[in-house]
Amino acid sequence: MAKSIENMLINGIETWAPTLSVKRAVVDFSSPNIAKKMHVGHLRSTIIGDTIARMLEYSNVEVLRRNHVGDWGTQFGMLIENLFEKFPDSNSAMETAIEDIQSLYKPSKTKFDADLDFKRKAQQAVVRLQGGDPVYHKTWQKLCEISRADYAEIYQRLRVELEEKGESFYKPYIANMIEELNSKGLVEESDGARVMFIKDFKNPCMLVKSDGGFTYDTTDLAALWYRLNEEKAEWIIYVTDAGQQEHFDRFFKAARQVGWLPDNDETYPRVSHVKFGVVKGEDGKRFRNRDREIVPLADLLDEAKTRSKAALIERALAKEKEWTPEELDQTAEAIGYGAVKYADLMNNISTDYKFSYDKMLNEKGNTAVYLLYAHARICSIIKKSGKDIDELKKTGKLALDHANERALGLHLLQFAETVEEACTKLLPHILCEYLYDLSEHYTKFYSNCQVNGSAEETSRLLLCEATAIVMRKCFHLLGITPVYMI
Ligand code: ARG
């Protein structure tokens, strides 16, 4: 056991990476709908999807991080039609209005629901857009551009990387996809629409609506075809809220019926739907702000950062520590955003969870703040020893004689199998549990085994370093930035 930890210390944590049998995977996550604000629901998909992608990447899987944005749905018909009505002859006034994209959706939707004539026009507009009408296409492009810039800002704050291939990307593949289904005798006419009936499902997959428009089913089938045949992905993972379960169950079954996927859902190529529960407020109802509106993601991140900054200032005052404004800002961000991510990931995915700033920013208990502080403390113990830890890694020996040293060492060695379990089962909370237990093992070791100034100093410093490395790797996989000062 000591030998393997020593080897990791010298050759790096990559030597502990698990090896999976799959070589390339698509993780389809975040995927907000253009012209609507990203809210706390998309937060879960973004955070969970990013961690799944990171765990797979660590396990040497090539991951295609896909942002399957809703850039082609019915919302565009009403948005564009409303813009055309409001600005019949001024393109520049319309473009200025689009800059303020968030204010467009609500009035268009109200009109869509109240005015039958407008509703009809909006539906025709979608068909025109999907058919490639240049005037509609230009306005659509502008709407997408503005939304994209909003999203980019959030992804940058969260340090999440995604490559956008939205619903519209798959348009060129739709005709052939439907043709393949048709040649296999799977397409039927139903009230003027073209549909595919699926065994055991009451509602069919809607391929082409009676007005000629395409649907969420159509683009998902075309996207799956592309991912399997063009991108050669062996495992395609979709991360959305549990409300979409029926859609995914049906469309996965459709893909099996066409013969794109094996009947057995454990065999590759394989699809998985990671379905998560809703985020609730402390009152147990759907998370909303004081005005009962959905909380935009940017506001939520601002709040977490502001609160964590206030706590850091208070702590610094008590300890008479000086922060530079940059240090304070960066640490508040690492802790604030880390807390939001960890509070989400630590829950079993399928359960709803309560969003509480007070709970997630608590220094005690199973929170990112507690874990980040634990890690910073280990680093400061190593620093205080005055020893050159890189030198010790080469020359020092690890001896795990004390029961608490052995327990900690054993837990460290379980890291690789834990990551493997968490990513094959698609359950990030398994990694969170491991990380929390690691800090508990460390605390026991540290309270019972003197490190600095003891006869076992070298070995114990190495054990501290190994713990810090594994903790940092866990943070990395969870998308959390470690801090070194507190
Ligand atoms: N845009 C969808 C939504 O916000 C999520 C898309 C998920 N991915 C997919 N391939 N259907 O609900």
CSV table of C-alpha atoms and ligand atoms in Angstrom, one decimal:
chain,number,residue,atom,x,y,z
A,1,MET,CA,0.0,0.0,0.0
A,2,ALA,CA,2.8,2.4,0.9
A,3,LYS,CA,4.6,1.6,-2.4
A,4,SER,CA,1.6,2.5,-4.5
A,5,ILE,CA,1.1,5.8,-2.7
A,6,GLU,CA,4.8,6.6,-3.1
A,7,ASN,CA,4.6,5.8,-6.8
A,8,MET,CA,1.6,8.1,-7.2
A,9,LEU,CA,3.5,10.9,-5.3
A,10,ILE,CA,6.4,10.5,-7.8
A,11,ASN,CA,4.6,9.9,-11.0
A,12,GLY,CA,1.4,11.8,-10.5
A,13,ILE,CA,-2.3,11.1,-9.9
A,14,GLU,CA,-2.8,10.3,-13.6
A,15,THR,CA,-1.2,6.9,-12.8
A,16,TRP,CA,-4.3,6.1,-10.8
A,17,ALA,CA,-6.7,6.8,-13.6
A,18,PRO,CA,-9.3,4.1,-14.2
A,19,THR,CA,-9.5,2.5,-17.6
A,20,LEU,CA,-12.9,2.2,-19.1
A,21,SER,CA,-13.8,0.0,-22.1
A,22,VAL,CA,-15.4,2.9,-23.9
A,23,LYS,CA,-13.2,5.2,-26.0
A,24,ARG,CA,-15.5,8.1,-27.1
A,25,ALA,CA,-18.5,9.5,-25.4
A,26,VAL,CA,-20.9,12.4,-26.0
A,27,VAL,CA,-22.1,14.2,-22.9
A,28,ASP,CA,-25.2,16.3,-23.9
A,29,PHE,CA,-25.7,18.7,-21.0
A,30,SER,CA,-26.6,22.3,-20.0
A,31,SER,CA,-28.6,22.8,-23.3
A,32,PRO,CA,-30.7,25.8,-22.5
A,33,ASN,CA,-33.3,27.2,-24.8
A,34,ILE,CA,-32.3,30.3,-26.8
A,35,ALA,CA,-34.0,33.5,-25.9
A,36,LYS,CA,-34.8,32.3,-22.4
A,37,LYS,CA,-32.7,33.0,-19.4
A,38,MET,CA,-30.7,30.1,-17.9
A,39,HIS,CA,-32.1,29.3,-14.6
A,40,VAL,CA,-31.5,27.1,-11.6
A,41,GLY,CA,-32.7,24.0,-13.5
A,42,HIS,CA,-30.1,24.4,-16.2
A,43,LEU,CA,-27.6,24.9,-13.4
A,44,ARG,CA,-28.1,21.3,-12.3
A,45,SER,CA,-27.6,20.0,-15.9
A,46,THR,CA,-24.5,22.1,-16.3
A,47,ILE,CA,-22.9,21.1,-13.0
A,48,ILE,CA,-23.8,17.4,-13.2
A,49,GLY,CA,-22.9,17.1,-16.9
A,50,ASP,CA,-19.5,18.8,-16.4
A,51,THR,CA,-18.6,16.5,-13.6
A,52,ILE,CA,-19.6,13.4,-15.6
A,53,ALA,CA,-17.5,14.7,-18.5
A,54,ARG,CA,-14.5,15.4,-16.2
A,55,MET,CA,-14.7,11.9,-14.6
A,56,LEU,CA,-14.8,10.3,-18.1
A,57,GLU,CA,-11.9,12.5,-19.3
A,58,TYR,CA,-9.8,11.5,-16.3
A,59,SER,CA,-10.6,7.8,-17.2
A,60,ASN,CA,-9.1,8.4,-20.6
A,61,VAL,CA,-12.3,8.6,-22.5
A,62,GLU,CA,-12.5,11.2,-25.3
A,63,VAL,CA,-15.5,13.3,-24.4
A,64,LEU,CA,-17.5,15.4,-26.8
A,65,ARG,CA,-19.1,18.0,-24.5
A,66,ARG,CA,-22.3,19.0,-26.3
A,67,ASN,CA,-24.5,21.9,-25.7
A,68,HIS,CA,-27.7,20.8,-27.5
A,69,VAL,CA,-29.3,24.3,-27.3
A,70,GLY,CA,-32.9,24.7,-28.1
A,71,ASP,CA,-32.4,27.0,-31.1
A,72,TRP,CA,-35.1,25.8,-33.4
A,73,GLY,CA,-38.3,25.3,-31.6
A,74,THR,CA,-41.7,26.9,-31.6
A,75,GLN,CA,-40.6,29.8,-29.5
A,76,PHE,CA,-38.9,31.3,-32.5
A,77,GLY,CA,-42.1,31.6,-34.5
A,78,MET,CA,-43.7,33.8,-31.9
A,79,LEU,CA,-40.6,35.8,-31.2
A,80,ILE,CA,-39.8,36.6,-34.8
A,81,GLU,CA,-43.4,37.2,-35.8
A,82,ASN,CA,-43.8,39.6,-32.8
A,83,LEU,CA,-40.6,41.5,-33.8
A,84,PHE,CA,-41.8,41.8,-37.4
A,85,GLU,CA,-45.2,43.2,-36.3
A,86,LYS,CA,-43.6,45.7,-33.9
A,87,PHE,CA,-40.9,46.9,-36.3
A,88,PRO,CA,-42.4,46.5,-39.8
A,89,ASP,CA,-40.0,48.8,-41.5
A,90,SER,CA,-37.0,49.4,-39.3
A,91,ASN,CA,-34.3,46.8,-39.2
A,92,SER,CA,-32.1,48.7,-36.9
A,93,ALA,CA,-34.8,49.3,-34.3
A,94,MET,CA,-35.5,45.6,-34.4
A,95,GLU,CA,-31.9,44.7,-33.9
A,96,THR,CA,-31.7,47.1,-30.9
A,97,ALA,CA,-34.8,45.4,-29.4
A,98,ILE,CA,-33.1,42.0,-29.8
A,99,GLU,CA,-30.2,43.2,-27.7
A,100,ASP,CA,-32.6,43.2,-24.8
A,101,ILE,CA,-33.4,39.6,-25.5
A,102,GLN,CA,-34.8,38.7,-22.1
A,103,SER,CA,-37.7,41.2,-22.4
A,104,LEU,CA,-38.9,39.6,-25.7
A,105,TYR,CA,-40.1,36.2,-24.6
A,106,LYS,CA,-42.9,37.1,-22.2
A,107,PRO,CA,-45.0,39.6,-24.3
A,108,SER,CA,-44.6,37.3,-27.3
A,109,LYS,CA,-45.9,34.3,-25.3
A,110,THR,CA,-48.8,36.3,-23.9
A,111,LYS,CA,-49.8,37.3,-27.4
A,112,PHE,CA,-49.4,33.8,-28.6
A,113,ASP,CA,-51.7,32.4,-25.9
A,114,ALA,CA,-54.4,35.2,-26.3
A,115,ASP,CA,-54.5,35.9,-30.0
A,116,LEU,CA,-55.5,33.0,-32.3
A,117,ASP,CA,-54.6,34.9,-35.5
A,118,PHE,CA,-51.1,35.6,-34.1
A,119,LYS,CA,-50.7,32.0,-33.0
A,120,ARG,CA,-51.4,30.8,-36.5
A,121,LYS,CA,-48.9,33.3,-38.0
A,122,ALA,CA,-46.3,32.3,-35.4
A,123,GLN,CA,-46.7,28.6,-36.3
A,124,GLN,CA,-46.3,29.4,-39.9
A,125,ALA,CA,-43.2,31.4,-39.1
A,126,VAL,CA,-41.6,28.3,-37.5
A,127,VAL,CA,-42.2,26.3,-40.7
A,128,ARG,CA,-40.7,29.2,-42.8
A,129,LEU,CA,-37.7,29.3,-40.5
A,130,GLN,CA,-37.2,25.6,-40.6
A,131,GLY,CA,-37.6,25.7,-44.4
A,132,GLY,CA,-34.7,28.2,-44.7
A,133,ASP,CA,-36.5,31.5,-45.5
A,134,PRO,CA,-33.7,34.0,-45.6
A,135,VAL,CA,-35.5,36.9,-43.8
A,136,TYR,CA,-36.6,34.7,-40.9
A,137,HIS,CA,-33.2,33.1,-40.8
A,138,LYS,CA,-31.4,36.4,-40.4
A,139,THR,CA,-33.5,37.5,-37.4
A,140,TRP,CA,-33.2,34.0,-35.9
A,141,GLN,CA,-29.4,34.2,-36.2
A,142,LYS,CA,-29.3,37.5,-34.4
A,143,LEU,CA,-31.5,36.1,-31.6
A,144,CYS,CA,-29.1,33.1,-31.2
A,145,GLU,CA,-26.0,35.4,-31.2
A,146,ILE,CA,-27.2,37.5,-28.3
A,147,SER,CA,-28.3,34.5,-26.2
A,148,ARG,CA,-25.0,32.8,-26.9
A,149,ALA,CA,-23.1,35.7,-25.4
A,150,ASP,CA,-25.2,35.5,-22.3
A,151,TYR,CA,-24.5,31.8,-21.9
A,152,ALA,CA,-20.8,32.2,-22.6
A,153,GLU,CA,-20.5,34.5,-19.6
A,154,ILE,CA,-22.1,31.9,-17.3
A,155,TYR,CA,-19.9,29.1,-18.6
A,156,GLN,CA,-16.8,31.2,-18.1
A,157,ARG,CA,-17.8,31.9,-14.5
A,158,LEU,CA,-18.4,28.3,-13.8
A,159,ARG,CA,-15.4,27.3,-15.8
A,160,VAL,CA,-17.4,24.8,-17.8
A,161,GLU,CA,-16.4,24.0,-21.4
A,162,LEU,CA,-19.1,23.1,-23.9
A,163,GLU,CA,-19.2,22.9,-27.7
A,164,GLU,CA,-22.5,24.1,-29.1
A,165,LYS,CA,-24.2,21.9,-31.7
A,166,GLY,CA,-27.8,23.0,-31.2
A,167,GLU,CA,-31.0,21.5,-32.6
A,168,SER,CA,-30.6,23.4,-35.8
A,169,PHE,CA,-27.2,21.8,-36.5
A,170,TYR,CA,-28.9,18.5,-37.3
A,171,LYS,CA,-31.3,20.0,-39.9
A,172,PRO,CA,-29.3,18.6,-42.9
A,173,TYR,CA,-29.5,15.1,-41.5
A,174,ILE,CA,-33.3,15.0,-41.0
A,175,ALA,CA,-34.4,14.0,-44.5
A,176,ASN,CA,-32.1,11.0,-44.7
A,177,MET,CA,-33.0,10.0,-41.2
A,178,ILE,CA,-36.7,10.0,-42.0
A,179,GLU,CA,-36.0,8.2,-45.3
A,180,GLU,CA,-34.2,5.4,-43.4
A,181,LEU,CA,-37.1,5.0,-41.0
A,182,ASN,CA,-39.5,5.0,-43.9
A,183,SER,CA,-37.5,2.4,-45.9
A,184,LYS,CA,-37.8,0.1,-42.8
A,185,GLY,CA,-41.6,0.6,-42.9
A,186,LEU,CA,-41.6,2.5,-39.6
A,187,VAL,CA,-43.2,5.8,-40.7
A,188,GLU,CA,-47.0,6.2,-40.7
A,189,GLU,CA,-49.4,9.0,-41.5
A,190,SER,CA,-51.6,10.2,-38.7
A,191,ASP,CA,-53.9,13.2,-39.2
A,192,GLY,CA,-51.6,14.7,-41.8
A,193,ALA,CA,-48.5,14.2,-39.7
A,194,ARG,CA,-45.7,11.7,-40.1
A,195,VAL,CA,-45.1,9.7,-37.0
A,196,MET,CA,-43.4,6.5,-35.8
A,197,PHE,CA,-45.3,4.3,-33.4
A,198,ILE,CA,-43.3,2.8,-30.5
A,199,LYS,CA,-44.0,-0.5,-28.8
A,200,ASP,CA,-45.5,0.1,-25.3
A,201,PHE,CA,-45.9,3.9,-25.8
A,202,LYS,CA,-49.2,5.5,-26.2
A,203,ASN,CA,-47.9,8.6,-28.0
A,204,PRO,CA,-45.8,8.1,-31.1
A,205,CYS,CA,-42.6,9.9,-32.0
A,206,MET,CA,-43.6,13.0,-34.0
A,207,LEU,CA,-41.4,13.3,-37.0
A,208,VAL,CA,-43.1,15.9,-39.2
A,209,LYS,CA,-46.1,17.8,-38.0
A,210,SER,CA,-49.1,18.3,-40.2
A,211,ASP,CA,-47.9,21.9,-41.0
A,212,GLY,CA,-44.5,20.5,-42.2
A,213,GLY,CA,-42.6,21.6,-39.0
A,214,PHE,CA,-40.1,19.4,-37.2
A,215,THR,CA,-40.1,18.6,-33.5
A,216,TYR,CA,-37.9,17.9,-30.5
A,217,ASP,CA,-38.3,14.2,-31.4
A,218,THR,CA,-37.1,14.8,-35.0
A,219,THR,CA,-34.0,16.7,-34.0
A,220,ASP,CA,-33.1,14.2,-31.2
A,221,LEU,CA,-33.4,11.3,-33.6
A,222,ALA,CA,-31.3,13.1,-36.2
A,223,ALA,CA,-28.7,14.0,-33.5
A,224,LEU,CA,-28.5,10.4,-32.3
A,225,TRP,CA,-27.9,9.2,-35.9
A,226,TYR,CA,-25.1,11.8,-36.3
A,227,ARG,CA,-23.5,11.0,-32.9
A,228,LEU,CA,-23.4,7.3,-33.7
A,229,ASN,CA,-22.4,7.4,-37.4
A,230,GLU,CA,-20.5,10.7,-37.9
A,231,GLU,CA,-19.0,11.1,-34.4
A,232,LYS,CA,-18.6,7.4,-33.7
A,233,ALA,CA,-19.6,7.8,-30.1
A,234,GLU,CA,-20.0,4.6,-28.1
A,235,TRP,CA,-21.8,6.1,-25.2
A,236,ILE,CA,-24.2,9.0,-25.4
A,237,ILE,CA,-25.2,10.6,-22.1
A,238,TYR,CA,-28.1,13.1,-21.8
A,239,VAL,CA,-28.4,15.2,-18.6
A,240,THR,CA,-31.8,16.8,-18.1
A,241,ASP,CA,-34.5,17.1,-15.4
A,242,ALA,CA,-36.6,14.1,-14.7
A,243,GLY,CA,-39.6,15.7,-16.4
A,244,GLN,CA,-38.2,14.6,-19.7
A,245,GLN,CA,-38.1,11.0,-18.8
A,246,GLU,CA,-40.9,9.9,-21.1
A,247,HIS,CA,-39.3,11.7,-24.1
A,248,PHE,CA,-36.0,9.9,-23.6
A,249,ASP,CA,-37.6,6.5,-22.9
A,250,ARG,CA,-39.6,6.8,-26.0
A,251,PHE,CA,-36.9,8.0,-28.3
A,252,PHE,CA,-34.4,5.5,-27.0
A,253,LYS,CA,-36.9,2.7,-27.7
A,254,ALA,CA,-37.4,4.2,-31.2
A,255,ALA,CA,-33.7,4.0,-31.8
A,256,ARG,CA,-33.7,0.3,-30.8
A,257,GLN,CA,-36.7,-0.3,-33.1
A,258,VAL,CA,-34.8,1.1,-36.0
A,259,GLY,CA,-31.8,-1.0,-35.1
A,260,TRP,CA,-29.4,1.8,-34.3
A,261,LEU,CA,-28.9,0.5,-30.8
A,262,PRO,CA,-28.7,-3.0,-29.4
A,263,ASP,CA,-31.7,-4.3,-27.5
A,264,ASN,CA,-29.7,-4.7,-24.3
A,265,ASP,CA,-29.1,-1.3,-22.8
A,266,GLU,CA,-25.8,-2.3,-21.2
A,267,THR,CA,-24.1,-3.1,-24.5
A,268,TYR,CA,-22.3,-0.5,-26.6
A,269,PRO,CA,-23.2,1.7,-28.4
A,270,ARG,CA,-25.2,2.8,-25.5
A,271,VAL,CA,-27.5,5.7,-24.5
A,272,SER,CA,-28.1,6.9,-20.9
A,273,HIS,CA,-30.5,9.5,-19.5
A,274,VAL,CA,-29.2,11.1,-16.4
A,275,LYS,CA,-32.4,12.5,-14.9
A,276,PHE,CA,-32.3,14.8,-12.0
A,277,GLY,CA,-34.9,16.2,-9.5
A,278,VAL,CA,-36.0,19.8,-9.2
A,279,VAL,CA,-34.3,22.5,-7.1
A,280,LYS,CA,-36.5,23.7,-4.3
A,281,GLY,CA,-36.4,26.7,-2.2
A,282,GLU,CA,-36.2,26.5,1.6
A,283,ASP,CA,-40.0,26.6,1.7
A,284,GLY,CA,-40.0,23.3,-0.1
A,285,LYS,CA,-41.5,24.8,-3.2
A,286,ARG,CA,-39.9,25.3,-6.6
A,287,PHE,CA,-36.9,27.7,-6.2
A,288,ARG,CA,-38.1,31.2,-7.0
A,289,ASN,CA,-37.1,34.7,-6.0
A,290,ARG,CA,-39.1,37.2,-3.9
A,291,ASP,CA,-41.2,38.1,-6.9
A,292,ARG,CA,-42.0,34.4,-7.4
A,293,GLU,CA,-40.0,34.4,-10.6
A,294,ILE,CA,-37.5,31.8,-11.7
A,295,VAL,CA,-34.1,32.9,-10.4
A,296,PRO,CA,-31.6,33.6,-13.1
A,297,LEU,CA,-28.4,31.8,-12.8
A,298,ALA,CA,-26.2,34.9,-12.8
A,299,ASP,CA,-28.0,36.4,-9.8
A,300,LEU,CA,-27.6,33.2,-7.9
A,301,LEU,CA,-23.9,33.1,-8.5
A,302,ASP,CA,-23.5,36.7,-7.5
A,303,GLU,CA,-25.3,36.1,-4.3
A,304,ALA,CA,-23.1,33.0,-3.4
A,305,LYS,CA,-20.0,35.1,-4.1
A,306,THR,CA,-21.2,38.1,-2.1
A,307,ARG,CA,-22.0,35.9,0.9
A,308,SER,CA,-18.8,34.0,0.8
A,309,LYS,CA,-16.9,37.3,0.6
A,310,ALA,CA,-18.6,38.7,3.7
A,311,ALA,CA,-17.7,35.5,5.6
A,312,LEU,CA,-14.1,35.8,4.5
A,313,ILE,CA,-13.8,39.4,5.6
A,314,GLU,CA,-15.2,38.6,9.0
A,315,ARG,CA,-12.8,35.7,9.3
A,316,ALA,CA,-9.9,37.8,8.3
A,317,LEU,CA,-10.8,40.5,10.8
A,318,ALA,CA,-10.9,37.9,13.6
A,319,LYS,CA,-7.5,36.5,12.6
A,320,GLU,CA,-6.0,39.9,11.7
A,321,LYS,CA,-5.2,38.6,8.3
A,322,GLU,CA,-4.7,41.0,5.3
A,323,TRP,CA,-6.1,40.0,1.9
A,324,THR,CA,-5.3,41.9,-1.3
A,325,PRO,CA,-8.5,42.7,-3.1
A,326,GLU,CA,-7.6,40.2,-5.8
A,327,GLU,CA,-7.0,37.4,-3.3
A,328,LEU,CA,-10.3,38.2,-1.6
A,329,ASP,CA,-12.2,38.2,-4.9
A,330,GLN,CA,-10.7,35.0,-6.2
A,331,THR,CA,-11.1,33.1,-2.9
A,332,ALA,CA,-14.7,34.4,-2.6
A,333,GLU,CA,-15.4,33.1,-6.1
A,334,ALA,CA,-13.8,29.7,-5.6
A,335,ILE,CA,-15.7,29.2,-2.3
A,336,GLY,CA,-19.0,30.7,-3.4
A,337,TYR,CA,-19.2,28.8,-6.8
A,338,GLY,CA,-17.6,25.7,-5.3
A,339,ALA,CA,-20.4,25.7,-2.6
A,340,VAL,CA,-23.1,25.9,-5.2
A,341,LYS,CA,-21.7,23.1,-7.2
A,342,TYR,CA,-21.0,20.8,-4.2
A,343,ALA,CA,-24.4,21.3,-2.7
A,344,ASP,CA,-25.9,20.1,-6.0
A,345,LEU,CA,-23.5,17.2,-6.6
A,346,MET,CA,-23.6,15.7,-3.1
A,347,ASN,CA,-27.2,14.7,-3.5
A,348,ASN,CA,-28.3,11.6,-5.2
A,349,ILE,CA,-29.2,12.9,-8.6
A,350,SER,CA,-32.8,11.7,-8.8
A,351,THR,CA,-33.8,13.4,-5.5
A,352,ASP,CA,-35.1,17.0,-5.4
A,353,TYR,CA,-32.9,19.2,-3.3
A,354,LYS,CA,-33.3,22.3,-1.3
A,355,PHE,CA,-31.3,25.3,-2.3
A,356,SER,CA,-30.0,27.1,0.8
A,357,TYR,CA,-27.2,29.6,0.9
A,358,ASP,CA,-26.8,29.3,4.6
A,359,LYS,CA,-26.4,25.5,4.5
A,360,MET,CA,-24.1,25.4,1.5
A,361,LEU,CA,-21.8,28.1,2.9
A,362,ASN,CA,-21.6,26.7,6.3
A,363,GLU,CA,-18.0,26.0,7.5
A,364,LYS,CA,-19.1,22.9,9.3
A,365,GLY,CA,-20.7,19.8,7.9
A,366,ASN,CA,-20.6,18.3,4.5
A,367,THR,CA,-20.0,21.4,2.5
A,368,ALA,CA,-17.5,22.6,0.0
A,369,VAL,CA,-16.4,25.3,2.4
A,370,TYR,CA,-15.5,22.7,5.1
A,371,LEU,CA,-13.6,20.6,2.5
A,372,LEU,CA,-11.8,23.6,1.0
A,373,TYR,CA,-10.7,24.7,4.4
A,374,ALA,CA,-9.6,21.2,5.3
A,375,HIS,CA,-7.4,21.1,2.2
A,376,ALA,CA,-6.0,24.6,2.9
A,377,ARG,CA,-5.1,23.4,6.4
A,378,ILE,CA,-3.2,20.4,5.1
A,379,CYS,CA,-1.2,22.7,2.8
A,380,SER,CA,-0.3,25.0,5.6
A,381,ILE,CA,0.9,22.1,7.8
A,382,ILE,CA,3.2,21.1,4.9
A,383,LYS,CA,4.4,24.7,4.5
A,384,LYS,CA,5.0,25.1,8.2
A,385,SER,CA,7.3,22.1,8.3
A,386,GLY,CA,9.8,24.1,6.2
A,387,LYS,CA,10.6,21.0,4.2
A,388,ASP,CA,11.0,20.8,0.5
A,389,ILE,CA,8.1,18.4,-0.3
A,390,ASP,CA,9.2,17.7,-3.8
A,391,GLU,CA,12.5,16.6,-2.5
A,392,LEU,CA,10.8,14.4,0.1
A,393,LYS,CA,8.7,12.7,-2.5
A,394,LYS,CA,11.9,11.5,-4.2
A,395,THR,CA,13.9,10.5,-1.1
A,396,GLY,CA,11.4,9.9,1.7
A,397,LYS,CA,9.8,6.6,2.6
A,398,LEU,CA,6.2,6.1,3.6
A,399,ALA,CA,5.5,3.9,6.7
A,400,LEU,CA,1.9,3.4,7.7
A,401,ASP,CA,2.3,2.0,11.2
A,402,HIS,CA,-0.4,3.7,13.2
A,403,ALA,CA,-4.0,2.4,12.7
A,404,ASN,CA,-5.2,5.9,11.6
A,405,GLU,CA,-2.4,6.2,9.1
A,406,ARG,CA,-3.3,2.8,7.7
A,407,ALA,CA,-7.0,3.7,7.5
A,408,LEU,CA,-6.2,7.0,5.7
A,409,GLY,CA,-3.8,5.2,3.3
A,410,LEU,CA,-6.4,2.6,2.5
A,411,HIS,CA,-9.0,5.2,1.7
A,412,LEU,CA,-6.5,7.0,-0.6
A,413,LEU,CA,-6.0,3.8,-2.5
A,414,GLN,CA,-9.8,3.5,-3.1
A,415,PHE,CA,-9.8,6.7,-5.2
A,416,ALA,CA,-9.5,5.1,-8.6
A,417,GLU,CA,-12.3,2.5,-8.0
A,418,THR,CA,-14.5,5.3,-6.6
A,419,VAL,CA,-14.1,7.4,-9.7
A,420,GLU,CA,-14.8,4.4,-11.8
A,421,GLU,CA,-17.9,3.6,-9.9
A,422,ALA,CA,-19.1,7.2,-9.9
A,423,CYS,CA,-18.7,7.5,-13.7
A,424,THR,CA,-19.9,4.1,-14.8
A,425,LYS,CA,-23.0,4.5,-12.6
A,426,LEU,CA,-23.3,8.2,-13.6
A,427,LEU,CA,-23.6,9.2,-9.9
A,428,PRO,CA,-21.3,12.1,-8.9
A,429,HIS,CA,-22.5,12.0,-5.3
A,430,ILE,CA,-20.4,8.8,-4.9
A,431,LEU,CA,-17.3,11.0,-5.4
A,432,CYS,CA,-18.6,13.6,-2.9
A,433,GLU,CA,-19.0,10.9,-0.3
A,434,TYR,CA,-15.5,9.7,-0.9
A,435,LEU,CA,-14.1,13.2,-0.5
A,436,TYR,CA,-16.0,13.9,2.7
A,437,ASP,CA,-14.8,10.5,4.1
A,438,LEU,CA,-11.3,11.3,3.1
A,439,SER,CA,-11.4,14.5,5.2
A,440,GLU,CA,-12.8,12.6,8.1
A,441,HIS,CA,-10.0,10.0,7.9
A,442,TYR,CA,-7.5,12.8,7.7
A,443,THR,CA,-8.9,14.5,10.7
A,444,LYS,CA,-8.6,11.3,12.8
A,445,PHE,CA,-5.1,10.8,11.6
A,446,TYR,CA,-4.1,14.4,12.4
A,447,SER,CA,-5.6,14.4,15.8
A,448,ASN,CA,-3.9,11.1,16.8
A,449,CYS,CA,-0.6,11.4,14.9
A,450,GLN,CA,1.7,14.3,15.4
A,451,VAL,CA,3.2,15.4,12.1
A,452,ASN,CA,5.7,18.3,12.4
A,453,GLY,CA,8.5,17.7,14.8
A,454,SER,CA,7.8,14.0,15.3
A,455,ALA,CA,10.1,11.0,14.6
A,456,GLU,CA,7.8,10.0,11.7
A,457,GLU,CA,7.7,13.5,10.3
A,458,THR,CA,8.9,12.6,6.7
A,459,SER,CA,6.4,9.8,6.3
A,460,ARG,CA,3.6,11.8,7.8
A,461,LEU,CA,4.3,14.8,5.6
A,462,LEU,CA,4.2,12.5,2.6
A,463,LEU,CA,0.8,11.2,3.8
A,464,CYS,CA,-0.4,14.8,4.1
A,465,GLU,CA,0.8,15.6,0.6
A,466,ALA,CA,-0.9,12.4,-0.8
A,467,THR,CA,-4.1,13.4,0.9
A,468,ALA,CA,-3.9,17.0,-0.5
A,469,ILE,CA,-3.2,15.7,-4.0
A,470,VAL,CA,-6.2,13.3,-3.9
A,471,MET,CA,-8.5,16.1,-2.5
A,472,ARG,CA,-7.4,18.4,-5.2
A,473,LYS,CA,-8.2,15.8,-7.9
A,474,CYS,CA,-11.6,15.4,-6.3
A,475,PHE,CA,-12.1,19.1,-6.5
A,476,HIS,CA,-11.0,19.1,-10.1
A,477,LEU,CA,-13.5,16.4,-11.0
A,478,LEU,CA,-16.2,18.3,-9.2
A,479,GLY,CA,-15.3,21.5,-11.0
A,480,ILE,CA,-14.3,23.2,-7.8
A,481,THR,CA,-11.2,25.5,-7.6
A,482,PRO,CA,-9.1,24.7,-4.5
A,483,VAL,CA,-7.9,27.5,-2.3
A,484,TYR,CA,-4.6,27.5,-0.4
A,485,MET,CA,-5.1,30.4,2.1
A,486,ILE,CA,-8.0,30.8,4.4
B,1,ARG,N1,-33.2,22.2,-24.5
B,1,ARG,C1,-33.8,21.2,-23.6
B,1,ARG,C2,-34.4,21.9,-22.4
B,1,ARG,O1,-34.0,22.9,-21.9
B,1,ARG,C3,-32.7,20.2,-23.2
B,1,ARG,C4,-32.1,19.4,-24.3
B,1,ARG,C5,-31.5,18.1,-23.8
B,1,ARG,N2,-30.8,17.4,-24.8
B,1,ARG,C6,-31.4,16.7,-25.8
B,1,ARG,N3,-30.7,16.1,-26.7
B,1,ARG,N4,-32.8,16.6,-25.9
B,1,ARG,O2,-35.3,21.3,-21.8
